[in-house]
PDB file of C-alpha atoms in Angstrom:
ATOM      1  CA  UNK A   1     -24.927  -2.824  -6.674  1.00 65.00           C
ATOM      2  CA  UNK A   2     -22.157  -4.547  -4.699  1.00 76.00           C
ATOM      3  CA  UNK A   3     -18.696  -4.189  -6.166  1.00 88.00           C
ATOM      4  CA  UNK A   4     -15.100  -5.209  -5.586  1.00 92.00           C
ATOM      5  CA  UNK A   5     -13.070  -2.195  -4.458  1.00 95.00           C
ATOM      6  CA  UNK A   6      -9.432  -1.798  -5.432  1.00 95.00           C
ATOM      7  CA  UNK A   7      -6.848   0.877  -4.756  1.00 96.00           C
ATOM      8  CA  UNK A   8      -4.924   2.619  -6.047  1.00 96.00           C
ATOM      9  CA  UNK A   9      -6.315   2.778  -9.594  1.00 93.00           C
ATOM     10  CA  UNK A  10      -2.953   3.890 -10.925  1.00 95.00           C
ATOM     11  CA  UNK A  11       0.546   3.569  -9.520  1.00 97.00           C
ATOM     12  CA  UNK A  12       3.803   4.741 -11.046  1.00 97.00           C
ATOM     13  CA  UNK A  13       6.966   3.651  -9.301  1.00 96.00           C
ATOM     14  CA  UNK A  14      10.647   3.272  -9.970  1.00 96.00           C
ATOM     15  CA  UNK A  15      12.229  -0.149 -10.188  1.00 95.00           C
ATOM     16  CA  UNK A  16      13.492  -1.567  -6.896  1.00 96.00           C
ATOM     17  CA  UNK A  17      10.793   0.285  -4.960  1.00 97.00           C
ATOM     18  CA  UNK A  18       8.050  -1.423  -2.990  1.00 97.00           C
ATOM     19  CA  UNK A  19       4.423  -1.213  -4.077  1.00 98.00           C
ATOM     20  CA  UNK A  20       1.204  -2.470  -2.514  1.00 98.00           C
ATOM     21  CA  UNK A  21      -2.314  -2.975  -3.817  1.00 98.00           C
ATOM     22  CA  UNK A  22      -5.455  -3.349  -1.774  1.00 97.00           C
ATOM     23  CA  UNK A  23      -8.686  -5.192  -2.517  1.00 97.00           C
ATOM     24  CA  UNK A  24     -11.988  -5.300  -0.668  1.00 96.00           C
ATOM     25  CA  UNK A  25     -14.216  -8.050  -2.103  1.00 95.00           C
ATOM     26  CA  UNK A  26     -17.984  -8.181  -2.130  1.00 91.00           C
ATOM     27  CA  UNK A  27     -19.279  -8.726   1.381  1.00 90.00           C
ATOM     28  CA  UNK A  28     -19.678 -12.412   2.118  1.00 87.00           C
ATOM     29  CA  UNK A  29     -17.555 -13.634  -0.775  1.00 89.00           C
ATOM     30  CA  UNK A  30     -15.265 -16.312   0.581  1.00 88.00           C
ATOM     31  CA  UNK A  31     -13.039 -16.664  -2.480  1.00 89.00           C
ATOM     32  CA  UNK A  32     -10.695 -13.879  -3.532  1.00 93.00           C
ATOM     33  CA  UNK A  33      -8.384 -13.879  -6.533  1.00 93.00           C
ATOM     34  CA  UNK A  34      -5.498 -11.684  -7.605  1.00 96.00           C
ATOM     35  CA  UNK A  35      -4.811 -11.667 -11.346  1.00 94.00           C
ATOM     36  CA  UNK A  36      -2.126  -9.959 -13.389  1.00 94.00           C
ATOM     37  CA  UNK A  37      -2.958  -8.861 -16.909  1.00 90.00           C
ATOM     38  CA  UNK A  38      -0.202  -7.763 -19.245  1.00 87.00           C
ATOM     39  CA  UNK A  39      -1.363  -5.526 -22.081  1.00 82.00           C
ATOM     40  CA  UNK A  40      -2.899  -7.560 -24.892  1.00 77.00           C
ATOM     41  CA  UNK A  41      -3.095 -10.787 -22.929  1.00 80.00           C
ATOM     42  CA  UNK A  42      -5.691 -12.546 -20.814  1.00 82.00           C
ATOM     43  CA  UNK A  43      -5.531 -12.394 -17.015  1.00 88.00           C
ATOM     44  CA  UNK A  44      -3.081 -14.699 -15.242  1.00 89.00           C
ATOM     45  CA  UNK A  45      -3.930 -15.971 -11.760  1.00 90.00           C
ATOM     46  CA  UNK A  46      -1.363 -14.971  -9.158  1.00 95.00           C
ATOM     47  CA  UNK A  47      -3.037 -16.153  -5.970  1.00 94.00           C
ATOM     48  CA  UNK A  48      -6.389 -17.514  -4.818  1.00 92.00           C
ATOM     49  CA  UNK A  49      -7.694 -17.285  -1.253  1.00 93.00           C
ATOM     50  CA  UNK A  50     -10.483 -19.260   0.351  1.00 90.00           C
ATOM     51  CA  UNK A  51     -11.334 -17.170   3.419  1.00 92.00           C
ATOM     52  CA  UNK A  52      -7.908 -16.402   4.932  1.00 93.00           C
ATOM     53  CA  UNK A  53      -6.128 -19.424   3.453  1.00 93.00           C
ATOM     54  CA  UNK A  54      -4.109 -19.536   0.260  1.00 93.00           C
ATOM     55  CA  UNK A  55      -5.586 -22.138  -2.096  1.00 89.00           C
ATOM     56  CA  UNK A  56      -3.305 -21.586  -5.076  1.00 88.00           C
ATOM     57  CA  UNK A  57      -0.200 -19.427  -5.367  1.00 92.00           C
ATOM     58  CA  UNK A  58       1.675 -21.582  -7.851  1.00 89.00           C
ATOM     59  CA  UNK A  59       2.078 -18.689 -10.316  1.00 89.00           C
ATOM     60  CA  UNK A  60       3.066 -16.089  -7.713  1.00 94.00           C
ATOM     61  CA  UNK A  61       6.751 -15.038  -8.003  1.00 94.00           C
ATOM     62  CA  UNK A  62       7.390 -15.543  -4.320  1.00 93.00           C
ATOM     63  CA  UNK A  63      10.843 -13.984  -4.336  1.00 95.00           C
ATOM     64  CA  UNK A  64       9.272 -10.566  -4.782  1.00 97.00           C
ATOM     65  CA  UNK A  65       5.497 -10.932  -4.490  1.00 97.00           C
ATOM     66  CA  UNK A  66       3.479 -11.561  -1.355  1.00 97.00           C
ATOM     67  CA  UNK A  67      -0.231 -11.606  -0.651  1.00 97.00           C
ATOM     68  CA  UNK A  68      -2.247 -11.809   2.504  1.00 96.00           C
ATOM     69  CA  UNK A  69      -5.857 -11.877   3.604  1.00 95.00           C
ATOM     70  CA  UNK A  70      -5.425 -11.922   7.354  1.00 87.00           C
ATOM     71  CA  UNK A  71      -9.062 -11.751   8.460  1.00 89.00           C
ATOM     72  CA  UNK A  72     -10.539 -13.402   5.426  1.00 88.00           C
ATOM     73  CA  UNK A  73     -12.025 -10.149   4.162  1.00 93.00           C
ATOM     74  CA  UNK A  74      -9.821  -7.590   2.410  1.00 96.00           C
ATOM     75  CA  UNK A  75      -6.488  -8.462   0.886  1.00 97.00           C
ATOM     76  CA  UNK A  76      -3.144  -6.867   0.080  1.00 97.00           C
ATOM     77  CA  UNK A  77      -0.766  -7.755  -2.749  1.00 98.00           C
ATOM     78  CA  UNK A  78       2.786  -6.494  -2.354  1.00 98.00           C
ATOM     79  CA  UNK A  79       5.717  -6.328  -4.742  1.00 97.00           C
ATOM     80  CA  UNK A  80       9.202  -5.702  -3.393  1.00 97.00           C
ATOM     81  CA  UNK A  81      11.350  -4.851  -5.222  1.00 96.00           C
ATOM     82  CA  UNK A  82       9.396  -3.873  -8.332  1.00 97.00           C
ATOM     83  CA  UNK A  83      10.926  -4.700 -11.716  1.00 96.00           C
ATOM     84  CA  UNK A  84      10.227  -3.250 -15.153  1.00 96.00           C
ATOM     85  CA  UNK A  85       8.432  -6.443 -16.197  1.00 94.00           C
ATOM     86  CA  UNK A  86       5.902  -6.017 -13.400  1.00 96.00           C
ATOM     87  CA  UNK A  87       4.172  -3.239 -15.317  1.00 96.00           C
ATOM     88  CA  UNK A  88       0.642  -4.569 -15.792  1.00 95.00           C
ATOM     89  CA  UNK A  89      -2.945  -4.322 -14.594  1.00 93.00           C
ATOM     90  CA  UNK A  90      -3.499  -6.083 -11.291  1.00 95.00           C
ATOM     91  CA  UNK A  91      -7.061  -7.304 -10.989  1.00 94.00           C
ATOM     92  CA  UNK A  92      -8.859  -8.521  -7.911  1.00 95.00           C
ATOM     93  CA  UNK A  93     -11.955 -10.684  -8.150  1.00 93.00           C
ATOM     94  CA  UNK A  94     -14.232 -12.445  -5.716  1.00 91.00           C
ATOM     95  CA  UNK A  95     -16.890 -15.149  -5.765  1.00 85.00           C
ATOM     96  CA  UNK A  96     -19.015 -17.136  -3.362  1.00 75.00           C
ATOM     97  CA  UNK A  97     -18.761 -20.806  -4.364  1.00 61.00           C
ATOM     98  CA  UNK A  98     -20.901 -21.929  -1.423  1.00 58.00           C
ATOM     99  CA  UNK A  99     -23.882 -20.307  -3.098  1.00 54.00           C
ATOM    100  CA  UNK A 100     -24.056 -21.756  -6.625  1.00 50.00           C
ATOM    101  CA  UNK A 101     -26.859 -19.425  -7.590  1.00 49.00           C
ATOM    102  CA  UNK A 102     -24.638 -16.463  -6.902  1.00 48.00           C
ATOM    103  CA  UNK A 103     -21.390 -17.946  -8.143  1.00 49.00           C
ATOM    104  CA  UNK A 104     -20.536 -15.162 -10.521  1.00 68.00           C
ATOM    105  CA  UNK A 105     -16.993 -13.942 -10.650  1.00 80.00           C
ATOM    106  CA  UNK A 106     -16.931 -10.211  -9.951  1.00 86.00           C
ATOM    107  CA  UNK A 107     -13.868  -8.172 -10.843  1.00 89.00           C
ATOM    108  CA  UNK A 108     -12.644  -4.910  -9.431  1.00 91.00           C
ATOM    109  CA  UNK A 109     -11.660  -2.014 -11.678  1.00 89.00           C
ATOM    110  CA  UNK A 110      -8.009  -2.984 -11.396  1.00 92.00           C
ATOM    111  CA  UNK A 111      -4.800  -1.263 -10.367  1.00 94.00           C
ATOM    112  CA  UNK A 112      -2.549  -0.273 -13.245  1.00 94.00           C
ATOM    113  CA  UNK A 113       1.125  -0.395 -12.330  1.00 96.00           C
ATOM    114  CA  UNK A 114       3.849   1.301 -14.333  1.00 96.00           C
ATOM    115  CA  UNK A 115       7.439   0.609 -13.297  1.00 97.00           C
ATOM    116  CA  UNK A 116      10.015   3.089 -14.626  1.00 95.00           C
TER     117      UNK A 116
ATOM    118  CA  UNK B   1      -4.964 -27.643 -18.106  1.00 72.00           C
ATOM    119  CA  UNK B   2      -7.922 -26.453 -20.150  1.00 76.00           C
ATOM    120  CA  UNK B   3      -6.967 -24.913 -23.470  1.00 86.00           C
ATOM    121  CA  UNK B   4      -9.254 -22.043 -24.411  1.00 91.00           C
ATOM    122  CA  UNK B   5      -9.331 -20.592 -27.914  1.00 93.00           C
ATOM    123  CA  UNK B   6     -11.321 -17.638 -29.125  1.00 95.00           C
ATOM    124  CA  UNK B   7     -12.138 -16.424 -32.597  1.00 95.00           C
ATOM    125  CA  UNK B   8     -11.899 -14.025 -34.182  1.00 96.00           C
ATOM    126  CA  UNK B   9      -9.070 -12.143 -32.461  1.00 94.00           C
ATOM    127  CA  UNK B  10     -10.272  -8.856 -33.900  1.00 95.00           C
ATOM    128  CA  UNK B  11     -13.671  -7.931 -35.263  1.00 97.00           C
ATOM    129  CA  UNK B  12     -14.811  -4.653 -36.792  1.00 97.00           C
ATOM    130  CA  UNK B  13     -18.446  -4.180 -37.736  1.00 97.00           C
ATOM    131  CA  UNK B  14     -20.940  -1.470 -38.559  1.00 97.00           C
ATOM    132  CA  UNK B  15     -23.449  -0.302 -36.003  1.00 97.00           C
ATOM    133  CA  UNK B  16     -26.530  -2.500 -36.059  1.00 97.00           C
ATOM    134  CA  UNK B  17     -24.810  -5.656 -37.237  1.00 97.00           C
ATOM    135  CA  UNK B  18     -25.278  -9.002 -35.532  1.00 98.00           C
ATOM    136  CA  UNK B  19     -22.049 -10.055 -33.824  1.00 98.00           C
ATOM    137  CA  UNK B  20     -20.840 -13.565 -33.022  1.00 98.00           C
ATOM    138  CA  UNK B  21     -17.742 -14.409 -30.999  1.00 98.00           C
ATOM    139  CA  UNK B  22     -16.704 -18.026 -30.572  1.00 97.00           C
ATOM    140  CA  UNK B  23     -14.938 -19.901 -27.789  1.00 96.00           C
ATOM    141  CA  UNK B  24     -13.682 -23.489 -27.772  1.00 95.00           C
ATOM    142  CA  UNK B  25     -12.228 -25.362 -24.838  1.00 91.00           C
ATOM    143  CA  UNK B  26     -10.466 -28.690 -24.572  1.00 88.00           C
ATOM    144  CA  UNK B  27     -11.680 -30.227 -21.297  1.00 81.00           C
ATOM    145  CA  UNK B  28     -15.178 -30.785 -19.935  1.00 76.00           C
ATOM    146  CA  UNK B  29     -16.205 -27.991 -17.608  1.00 78.00           C
ATOM    147  CA  UNK B  30     -18.817 -27.127 -14.997  1.00 76.00           C
ATOM    148  CA  UNK B  31     -19.453 -23.622 -16.312  1.00 83.00           C
ATOM    149  CA  UNK B  32     -17.972 -21.117 -18.730  1.00 89.00           C
ATOM    150  CA  UNK B  33     -17.596 -17.378 -18.193  1.00 91.00           C
ATOM    151  CA  UNK B  34     -17.969 -14.578 -20.699  1.00 94.00           C
ATOM    152  CA  UNK B  35     -16.315 -11.335 -19.637  1.00 93.00           C
ATOM    153  CA  UNK B  36     -16.165  -7.822 -21.082  1.00 93.00           C
ATOM    154  CA  UNK B  37     -13.250  -5.451 -20.744  1.00 90.00           C
ATOM    155  CA  UNK B  38     -13.414  -1.856 -21.955  1.00 83.00           C
ATOM    156  CA  UNK B  39     -10.147  -0.150 -22.971  1.00 78.00           C
ATOM    157  CA  UNK B  40      -8.136   0.660 -19.860  1.00 71.00           C
ATOM    158  CA  UNK B  41     -10.931  -0.585 -17.669  1.00 69.00           C
ATOM    159  CA  UNK B  42     -11.696  -3.411 -15.357  1.00 77.00           C
ATOM    160  CA  UNK B  43     -13.460  -6.603 -16.290  1.00 85.00           C
ATOM    161  CA  UNK B  44     -17.198  -7.143 -16.075  1.00 87.00           C
ATOM    162  CA  UNK B  45     -18.679 -10.606 -15.871  1.00 87.00           C
ATOM    163  CA  UNK B  46     -21.396 -10.934 -18.521  1.00 91.00           C
ATOM    164  CA  UNK B  47     -22.465 -14.537 -18.180  1.00 88.00           C
ATOM    165  CA  UNK B  48     -21.679 -17.735 -16.412  1.00 87.00           C
ATOM    166  CA  UNK B  49     -23.396 -20.657 -18.098  1.00 87.00           C
ATOM    167  CA  UNK B  50     -23.247 -24.404 -17.854  1.00 86.00           C
ATOM    168  CA  UNK B  51     -25.834 -25.393 -20.460  1.00 88.00           C
ATOM    169  CA  UNK B  52     -28.173 -24.041 -23.076  1.00 92.00           C
ATOM    170  CA  UNK B  53     -28.567 -20.324 -23.511  1.00 94.00           C
ATOM    171  CA  UNK B  54     -28.680 -17.152 -21.445  1.00 93.00           C
ATOM    172  CA  UNK B  55     -29.886 -13.720 -22.534  1.00 94.00           C
ATOM    173  CA  UNK B  56     -29.299 -10.310 -21.027  1.00 91.00           C
ATOM    174  CA  UNK B  57     -30.520  -7.355 -23.021  1.00 94.00           C
ATOM    175  CA  UNK B  58     -28.897  -7.508 -26.460  1.00 96.00           C
ATOM    176  CA  UNK B  59     -26.388 -10.125 -25.364  1.00 96.00           C
ATOM    177  CA  UNK B  60     -26.964 -13.845 -25.813  1.00 96.00           C
ATOM    178  CA  UNK B  61     -24.600 -16.617 -24.761  1.00 96.00           C
ATOM    179  CA  UNK B  62     -24.941 -20.229 -25.809  1.00 96.00           C
ATOM    180  CA  UNK B  63     -22.969 -23.311 -24.905  1.00 95.00           C
ATOM    181  CA  UNK B  64     -22.769 -26.796 -26.416  1.00 93.00           C
ATOM    182  CA  UNK B  65     -21.259 -29.076 -23.789  1.00 89.00           C
ATOM    183  CA  UNK B  66     -20.813 -32.032 -26.168  1.00 90.00           C
ATOM    184  CA  UNK B  67     -18.909 -29.958 -28.709  1.00 91.00           C
ATOM    185  CA  UNK B  68     -17.032 -27.951 -26.023  1.00 91.00           C
ATOM    186  CA  UNK B  69     -18.008 -24.725 -27.717  1.00 94.00           C
ATOM    187  CA  UNK B  70     -19.664 -21.510 -26.677  1.00 96.00           C
ATOM    188  CA  UNK B  71     -20.754 -18.409 -28.559  1.00 97.00           C
ATOM    189  CA  UNK B  72     -21.474 -14.860 -27.511  1.00 97.00           C
ATOM    190  CA  UNK B  73     -23.899 -12.947 -29.736  1.00 98.00           C
ATOM    191  CA  UNK B  74     -24.685  -9.250 -29.750  1.00 97.00           C
ATOM    192  CA  UNK B  75     -27.823  -8.107 -31.547  1.00 97.00           C
ATOM    193  CA  UNK B  76     -28.217  -4.580 -32.933  1.00 97.00           C
ATOM    194  CA  UNK B  77     -24.603  -3.761 -32.086  1.00 97.00           C
ATOM    195  CA  UNK B  78     -23.755  -0.267 -30.872  1.00 96.00           C
ATOM    196  CA  UNK B  79     -20.443   1.640 -30.606  1.00 96.00           C
ATOM    197  CA  UNK B  80     -20.608   1.319 -26.814  1.00 94.00           C
ATOM    198  CA  UNK B  81     -20.281  -2.457 -27.292  1.00 96.00           C
ATOM    199  CA  UNK B  82     -16.701  -1.843 -28.442  1.00 95.00           C
ATOM    200  CA  UNK B  83     -14.543  -3.752 -25.961  1.00 95.00           C
ATOM    201  CA  UNK B  84     -12.518  -6.905 -25.541  1.00 94.00           C
ATOM    202  CA  UNK B  85     -14.637  -9.976 -24.905  1.00 96.00           C
ATOM    203  CA  UNK B  86     -12.971 -12.815 -23.027  1.00 94.00           C
ATOM    204  CA  UNK B  87     -14.162 -16.332 -22.358  1.00 94.00           C
ATOM    205  CA  UNK B  88     -12.809 -18.291 -19.427  1.00 91.00           C
ATOM    206  CA  UNK B  89     -13.134 -21.957 -18.571  1.00 87.00           C
ATOM    207  CA  UNK B  90     -12.178 -23.724 -15.357  1.00 80.00           C
ATOM    208  CA  UNK B  91      -9.504 -26.393 -15.281  1.00 73.00           C
ATOM    209  CA  UNK B  92     -10.978 -29.783 -14.541  1.00 66.00           C
ATOM    210  CA  UNK B  93     -10.829 -30.607 -10.878  1.00 61.00           C
ATOM    211  CA  UNK B  94      -9.724 -27.312  -9.353  1.00 59.00           C
ATOM    212  CA  UNK B  95     -11.937 -24.704 -11.013  1.00 64.00           C
ATOM    213  CA  UNK B  96      -8.905 -22.527 -11.734  1.00 74.00           C
ATOM    214  CA  UNK B  97      -9.836 -20.405 -14.721  1.00 82.00           C
ATOM    215  CA  UNK B  98      -8.016 -20.446 -18.020  1.00 86.00           C
ATOM    216  CA  UNK B  99      -8.698 -17.325 -20.026  1.00 89.00           C
ATOM    217  CA  UNK B 100      -8.882 -16.976 -23.770  1.00 90.00           C
ATOM    218  CA  UNK B 101      -6.788 -14.223 -25.318  1.00 87.00           C
ATOM    219  CA  UNK B 102      -9.892 -12.180 -26.021  1.00 92.00           C
ATOM    220  CA  UNK B 103     -11.708 -10.804 -29.054  1.00 95.00           C
ATOM    221  CA  UNK B 104     -11.299  -7.101 -29.675  1.00 95.00           C
ATOM    222  CA  UNK B 105     -14.613  -5.802 -30.999  1.00 96.00           C
ATOM    223  CA  UNK B 106     -14.939  -2.392 -32.648  1.00 96.00           C
ATOM    224  CA  UNK B 107     -18.348  -1.122 -33.706  1.00 97.00           C
ATOM    225  CA  UNK B 108     -18.240   1.749 -36.174  1.00 97.00           C
ATOM    226  CA  UNK B 109     -21.096   4.282 -36.107  1.00 95.00           C
TER     227      UNK B 109
END
């Protein structure tokens, strides 16, 4: 069964360091999302891509966060410098809105970040 | 922005019981998602439905578009069903999802 791949699964870093997460969506999925989920809360959208273009990054803290999807396939989310409050699960998801019959949102396993 | 509310926040039941989790949203939507998240794990999409009812194994999801309400039912519940169940509804016009805060379900053997 096709799945969304994310790495690393776990990352521990010290504050002020840089950290990067990688996501490979399901093949053919044009839409890719990065969500942040703080423990005990629902996911919060950070950025949404349609192919290689950013559709929505209104909730992305752009002073320290950046995201790219250069070839419209895999994507990288970067935090520099990391702060204590960035400790959370970072979830990647993908969907294919052009195919309504297959328009199911599929999540990756997530990358859990701990900032010390 | 779509407001999404779930109830109950926490639910503990005995194995075998019939489980119902409710979700209400404030704005008309094209489809609603039900998601499952195991402790420390990623999220699995259970259902996406826009009308009526869908069934997958012991899971049943229903939606009433007029009342802006959806329910997730689990029949013959099992300890492995213990997880957080989240409903998510798109914001009108841009399909950006608003997530409920989740229902933490614990099934006791």
